[in-house]
Tab-separated table of C-alpha atoms in Angstrom:
chain	number	residue	atom	x	y	z
A	1	MET	CA	-5.127	-2.480	221.987
A	2	SER	CA	-2.923	-5.024	220.588
A	3	SER	CA	-0.964	-6.919	222.362
A	4	TYR	CA	2.272	-6.616	219.259
A	5	SER	CA	4.334	-3.798	219.069
A	6	LEU	CA	3.374	-1.267	215.352
A	7	ARG	CA	6.861	0.468	215.651
A	8	GLY	CA	8.576	-0.884	213.175
A	9	LEU	CA	5.558	-0.802	210.504
A	10	ASN	CA	5.027	2.808	211.542
A	11	TRP	CA	8.787	3.216	210.702
A	12	PHE	CA	8.431	1.129	207.822
A	13	ASN	CA	5.670	2.808	206.095
A	14	ALA	CA	7.588	6.679	206.885
A	15	LEU	CA	10.249	6.297	205.548
A	16	SER	CA	8.918	4.512	202.479
A	17	ALA	CA	6.222	7.228	202.058
A	18	GLY	CA	6.932	6.735	197.866
A	19	ALA	CA	8.363	4.092	197.261
A	20	LYS	CA	7.731	1.018	195.036
A	21	ALA	CA	6.450	-1.843	197.650
A	22	VAL	CA	7.989	-5.121	196.880
A	23	ASP	CA	5.000	-7.658	196.346
A	24	GLY	CA	4.686	-11.940	196.525
A	25	LEU	CA	5.628	-11.678	200.046
A	26	THR	CA	4.905	-12.892	203.428
A	27	ALA	CA	2.767	-10.163	205.405
A	28	SER	CA	5.413	-10.446	207.899
A	29	LEU	CA	7.552	-9.416	206.059
A	30	LYS	CA	7.217	-5.411	204.335
A	31	VAL	CA	9.962	-3.996	201.266
A	32	ALA	CA	10.141	-0.472	199.348
A	33	ASP	CA	12.171	0.034	197.214
A	34	GLY	CA	12.665	4.654	197.121
A	35	PHE	CA	15.737	6.757	198.166
A	36	LEU	CA	16.415	9.094	200.187
A	37	GLY	CA	18.117	11.865	199.303
A	38	GLU	CA	19.767	10.870	196.142
A	39	GLN	CA	20.468	7.060	198.001
A	40	PRO	CA	18.750	4.665	196.508
A	41	VAL	CA	17.493	2.077	199.035
A	42	ARG	CA	15.313	-1.149	199.934
A	43	PHE	CA	13.584	-0.872	203.004
A	44	ILE	CA	13.276	-3.732	205.071
A	45	ALA	CA	10.935	-4.416	208.024
A	46	VAL	CA	9.341	-7.674	209.722
A	47	VAL	CA	5.940	-7.113	211.495
A	48	ALA	CA	3.008	-8.536	213.110
A	49	ASP	CA	1.066	-10.627	211.134
A	50	PRO	CA	-2.091	-11.905	213.151
A	51	ASP	CA	-3.184	-14.163	210.491
A	52	ASN	CA	0.393	-15.928	210.554
A	53	ARG	CA	0.764	-20.107	209.601
A	54	PHE	CA	2.833	-19.852	212.050
A	55	VAL	CA	1.145	-18.995	215.301
A	56	ARG	CA	4.593	-18.479	217.176
A	57	ALA	CA	5.577	-15.938	215.082
A	58	ARG	CA	2.471	-13.676	214.558
A	59	ASN	CA	3.875	-11.438	216.875
A	60	GLY	CA	7.189	-9.894	215.258
A	61	GLU	CA	9.069	-12.614	215.406
A	62	VAL	CA	11.403	-13.721	212.912
A	63	GLY	CA	10.332	-17.140	211.900
A	64	LEU	CA	10.898	-19.740	208.498
A	65	LEU	CA	8.866	-17.512	206.791
A	66	GLU	CA	10.829	-14.913	207.620
A	67	GLY	CA	14.073	-15.780	207.486
A	68	TRP	CA	14.149	-17.671	203.899
A	69	GLY	CA	12.186	-14.485	203.155
A	70	LEU	CA	14.992	-11.712	204.406
A	71	ALA	CA	17.885	-13.961	202.894
A	72	LYS	CA	15.713	-14.178	199.627
A	73	VAL	CA	14.933	-9.785	199.010
A	74	VAL	CA	18.666	-8.878	200.268
A	75	ASP	CA	19.749	-11.513	197.792
A	76	GLU	CA	17.613	-9.571	194.834
A	77	VAL	CA	19.434	-6.572	196.021
A	78	ILE	CA	22.897	-8.009	195.278
A	79	ALA	CA	21.771	-9.933	192.100
A	80	ALA	CA	20.418	-6.687	190.646
A	81	ASP	CA	23.134	-4.429	191.333
A	82	GLN	CA	26.075	-6.121	190.531
A	83	ASP	CA	27.225	-4.726	187.655
A	84	LYS	CA	25.824	-0.827	188.663
A	85	PRO	CA	28.314	1.302	190.180
A	86	GLN	CA	25.622	2.905	192.784
A	87	LYS	CA	24.586	0.326	194.396
A	88	ARG	CA	21.088	0.779	196.471
A	89	ALA	CA	21.367	0.755	200.950
A	90	VAL	CA	20.046	-1.669	202.752
A	91	ILE	CA	17.404	-0.242	205.646
A	92	ALA	CA	16.162	-2.515	207.775
A	93	ILE	CA	13.850	-1.483	210.424
A	94	VAL	CA	14.657	-2.834	213.251
A	95	ASP	CA	11.693	-4.154	215.816
A	96	VAL	CA	11.918	-7.600	217.468
A	97	PRO	CA	10.719	-8.962	220.093
A	98	SER	CA	12.295	-12.478	218.858
A	99	GLN	CA	12.373	-15.263	217.155
A	100	ALA	CA	10.304	-17.796	216.987
A	101	TYR	CA	10.000	-20.375	219.472
A	102	GLY	CA	8.297	-23.357	218.415
A	103	ARG	CA	8.569	-27.136	217.554
A	104	ARG	CA	7.261	-26.795	213.895
A	105	GLU	CA	10.271	-23.946	213.685
A	106	GLU	CA	12.891	-26.744	215.113
A	107	ALA	CA	11.202	-28.878	212.786
A	108	LEU	CA	11.471	-27.414	209.555
A	109	GLY	CA	15.112	-25.728	210.716
A	110	ILE	CA	14.685	-22.122	211.485
A	111	HIS	CA	18.331	-22.125	212.656
A	112	GLN	CA	19.094	-23.072	208.294
A	113	ALA	CA	16.347	-20.003	207.543
A	114	LEU	CA	17.896	-17.328	210.681
A	115	ALA	CA	20.872	-18.225	209.680
A	116	GLY	CA	20.262	-17.314	205.729
A	117	ALA	CA	19.290	-13.795	206.366
A	118	ALA	CA	22.402	-13.037	208.259
A	119	ASP	CA	24.929	-14.386	205.270
A	120	SER	CA	22.780	-12.226	202.890
A	121	TYR	CA	23.631	-9.291	205.340
A	122	ALA	CA	27.319	-10.293	205.990
A	123	ARG	CA	27.087	-10.451	201.416
A	124	ALA	CA	25.184	-7.274	200.714
A	125	ARG	CA	27.682	-4.995	203.108
A	126	LEU	CA	30.566	-7.143	201.600
A	127	ALA	CA	29.523	-6.672	198.080
A	128	GLY	CA	29.912	-2.640	198.827
A	129	HIS	CA	25.777	-2.113	200.089
A	130	ALA	CA	25.371	0.149	202.849
A	131	VAL	CA	23.531	-2.160	205.189
A	132	ILE	CA	21.901	-0.114	208.190
A	133	GLY	CA	20.183	-0.810	211.059
A	134	LEU	CA	17.100	1.183	212.318
A	135	LEU	CA	16.389	0.453	215.320
A	136	VAL	CA	13.141	1.918	216.733
A	137	GLY	CA	11.960	-1.308	219.218
A	138	LYS	CA	12.741	-4.455	220.667
A	139	ALA	CA	16.235	-6.041	218.861
A	140	MET	CA	15.714	-9.111	220.635
A	141	SER	CA	17.612	-12.866	220.518
A	142	GLY	CA	18.068	-14.544	216.870
A	143	ALA	CA	15.699	-12.419	215.709
A	144	PHE	CA	17.771	-9.220	215.151
A	145	LEU	CA	21.155	-12.407	214.438
A	146	ALA	CA	18.858	-12.428	211.428
A	147	HIS	CA	17.644	-8.000	210.963
A	148	GLY	CA	20.076	-6.162	211.258
A	149	TYR	CA	23.369	-6.926	213.391
A	150	GLN	CA	24.855	-7.566	210.328
A	151	ALA	CA	25.063	-3.913	208.857
A	152	ASN	CA	28.079	-1.966	209.018
A	153	ARG	CA	26.281	0.950	210.966
A	154	LEU	CA	23.641	0.751	213.870
A	155	ILE	CA	20.814	3.694	214.855
A	156	ALA	CA	18.943	3.841	217.082
A	157	LEU	CA	16.311	5.610	219.337
A	158	ARG	CA	16.209	6.706	221.976
A	159	ASP	CA	13.447	4.958	224.941
A	160	PRO	CA	12.902	2.702	227.003
A	161	GLY	CA	11.225	0.220	224.894
A	162	VAL	CA	14.519	0.484	222.339
A	163	MET	CA	15.693	-2.520	223.608
A	164	VAL	CA	18.885	-5.387	222.823
A	165	HIS	CA	19.035	-8.264	225.100
A	166	ALA	CA	19.792	-11.609	223.938
A	167	MET	CA	16.486	-12.970	225.532
A	168	GLY	CA	13.794	-10.728	227.385
A	169	LYS	CA	14.349	-10.418	231.204
A	170	ALA	CA	11.942	-13.578	232.072
A	171	SER	CA	13.423	-15.926	230.427
A	172	ALA	CA	16.459	-14.678	230.947
A	173	ALA	CA	14.947	-14.706	234.539
A	174	ARG	CA	14.250	-18.896	235.002
A	175	VAL	CA	17.864	-19.535	232.511
A	176	THR	CA	19.493	-17.868	235.447
A	177	LEU	CA	17.244	-18.994	238.079
A	178	ARG	CA	17.615	-15.717	239.220
A	179	SER	CA	14.822	-12.899	240.232
A	180	VAL	CA	14.233	-10.108	236.925
A	181	GLU	CA	14.584	-8.011	240.648
A	182	GLU	CA	18.153	-9.815	240.585
A	183	LEU	CA	18.791	-9.516	237.391
A	184	GLU	CA	18.411	-5.787	237.048
A	185	THR	CA	20.242	-5.104	240.343
A	186	LEU	CA	23.194	-6.691	238.069
A	187	ALA	CA	22.227	-5.565	234.916
A	188	ALA	CA	23.148	-1.906	236.540
A	189	SER	CA	27.004	-3.404	237.431
A	190	VAL	CA	27.475	-5.426	234.279
A	191	PRO	CA	26.684	-3.371	230.673
A	192	PRO	CA	26.159	-7.536	228.524
A	193	MET	CA	23.351	-7.923	230.828
A	194	ALA	CA	21.980	-4.821	231.019
A	195	TYR	CA	18.777	-4.223	228.293
A	196	ASP	CA	18.582	-0.358	228.343
A	197	ILE	CA	20.274	1.816	225.249
A	198	ASP	CA	23.138	3.696	227.145
A	199	SER	CA	24.250	-0.046	228.483
A	200	TYR	CA	24.286	-1.264	224.425
A	201	ALA	CA	26.713	1.965	223.236
A	202	SER	CA	29.157	0.803	225.958
A	203	LEU	CA	30.260	-1.719	224.176
A	204	GLY	CA	31.321	0.405	221.045
A	205	LEU	CA	28.077	-1.782	218.891
A	206	LEU	CA	25.816	1.514	217.853
A	207	TRP	CA	27.332	4.793	215.262
A	208	GLU	CA	24.494	6.819	216.858
A	209	THR	CA	21.969	7.345	219.103
A	210	LEU	CA	19.290	9.841	217.989
A	211	SER	CA	15.999	11.514	220.380
A	212	VAL	CA	11.743	11.828	218.950
A	213	GLU	CA	9.668	13.498	219.618
A	214	GLN	CA	6.998	10.433	218.433
A	215	ILE	CA	9.007	6.876	218.706
A	216	GLU	CA	5.707	5.233	217.746
A	217	GLN	CA	4.288	7.436	215.217
A	218	PRO	CA	6.565	9.037	214.073
A	219	SER	CA	6.428	13.167	213.522
A	220	ALA	CA	7.619	15.117	210.235
A	221	SER	CA	10.318	16.452	212.314
A	222	ASP	CA	11.460	12.824	213.307
A	223	LEU	CA	11.313	11.665	209.826
A	224	ALA	CA	13.040	14.359	208.805
A	225	ARG	CA	16.281	14.047	211.196
A	226	VAL	CA	15.894	9.159	210.704
A	227	THR	CA	16.587	10.650	206.961
A	228	GLU	CA	19.166	12.749	207.799
A	229	CYS	CA	21.376	10.481	210.175
A	230	LEU	CA	20.322	7.794	208.148
A	231	ASN	CA	22.530	9.710	205.063
A	232	LEU	CA	24.326	10.184	206.885
A	233	ALA	CA	25.006	6.604	207.950
A	234	ILE	CA	25.636	5.570	204.397
A	235	ASP	CA	28.183	8.302	203.456
A	236	ASP	CA	30.747	7.181	206.463
A	237	VAL	CA	30.339	3.761	205.139
A	238	ALA	CA	30.952	4.950	201.618
A	239	ALA	CA	34.081	6.873	203.415
A	240	LYS	CA	35.894	4.393	205.610
A	241	GLY	CA	35.182	0.850	204.098
A	242	HIS	CA	31.985	-2.623	204.452
A	243	ASP	CA	33.580	-3.889	207.340
A	244	LEU	CA	32.666	-4.089	211.102
A	245	SER	CA	36.083	-2.599	213.018
A	246	GLY	CA	34.675	0.547	213.740
A	247	ARG	CA	32.567	-1.262	216.982
A	248	LEU	CA	36.180	-2.006	218.887
A	249	GLY	CA	37.091	1.362	220.261
A	250	ALA	CA	34.128	0.986	222.976
A	251	ALA	CA	36.350	0.715	226.331
A	252	ASN	CA	34.084	-1.921	227.460
A	253	ARG	CA	35.283	-3.934	224.800
A	254	ALA	CA	39.355	-3.948	224.864
A	255	ALA	CA	39.620	-7.062	225.784
A	256	SER	CA	37.718	-7.884	222.132
A	257	SER	CA	40.330	-5.714	220.809
A	258	LYS	CA	43.004	-7.178	222.551
A	259	VAL	CA	41.944	-10.715	221.516
A	260	ARG	CA	41.925	-10.260	218.510
A	261	GLN	CA	45.100	-8.902	217.960
A	262	LEU	CA	46.899	-10.891	219.824
A	263	LEU	CA	45.447	-13.255	217.255
A	264	ARG	CA	46.323	-11.872	214.782
A	265	GLU	CA	50.119	-11.925	215.996
A	266	GLN	CA	50.075	-15.458	216.599
A	267	TRP	CA	48.150	-16.480	212.606
């Protein structure tokens, strides 16, 4: 059994069946152009590559090659569709355990690579592309910021293996000088510290959560349900605009909404 997750790859293969693969990319980046119904889309996933030249990016982490690769494939969509009346939607399939931590990554500017990816996703959104993030596994730390977090709409599958956080539990325990058990106790009363999808949803950042039968290897009914939800999300973006204002409505974001209101008034 592999030590890395195959969820992202399996969902990419299922959703992009019949789509045209984009060649010439690093093995850890899967990209294909196809359709969801009548809507043209580009599917993008970061997957594990056991032979990645950067050893810290072999288990699905977003590293240097992945960050710059994401920026490239999203920029291609923006440029190619600039004058088209119907712009491709961008579907970011998210199953990323972290950014790649390593001396070489730091020396070679992983912060710039990941910022480049986030910037490209943001510019695609602002250029009129519906950007949808589909969380099928872990969405952790800088990897999620670079791949998925800039989406107009975030959809998460309901499963204990779907987690969103700034860092893994063991790392968070070391940084805060607490045990994992102590962190879990705190998370029960402090939603931003929790890892589960319901706590994350309470922050208003998810557009929808979906239950599926086989999250590791989607069934035909799973695929149909997720495809329908993706189409609804794309339609919702078309109807309501491409900004991120919809993320501020939850009760646990009341302070964020108030601060933004006061900033606008004082500006």
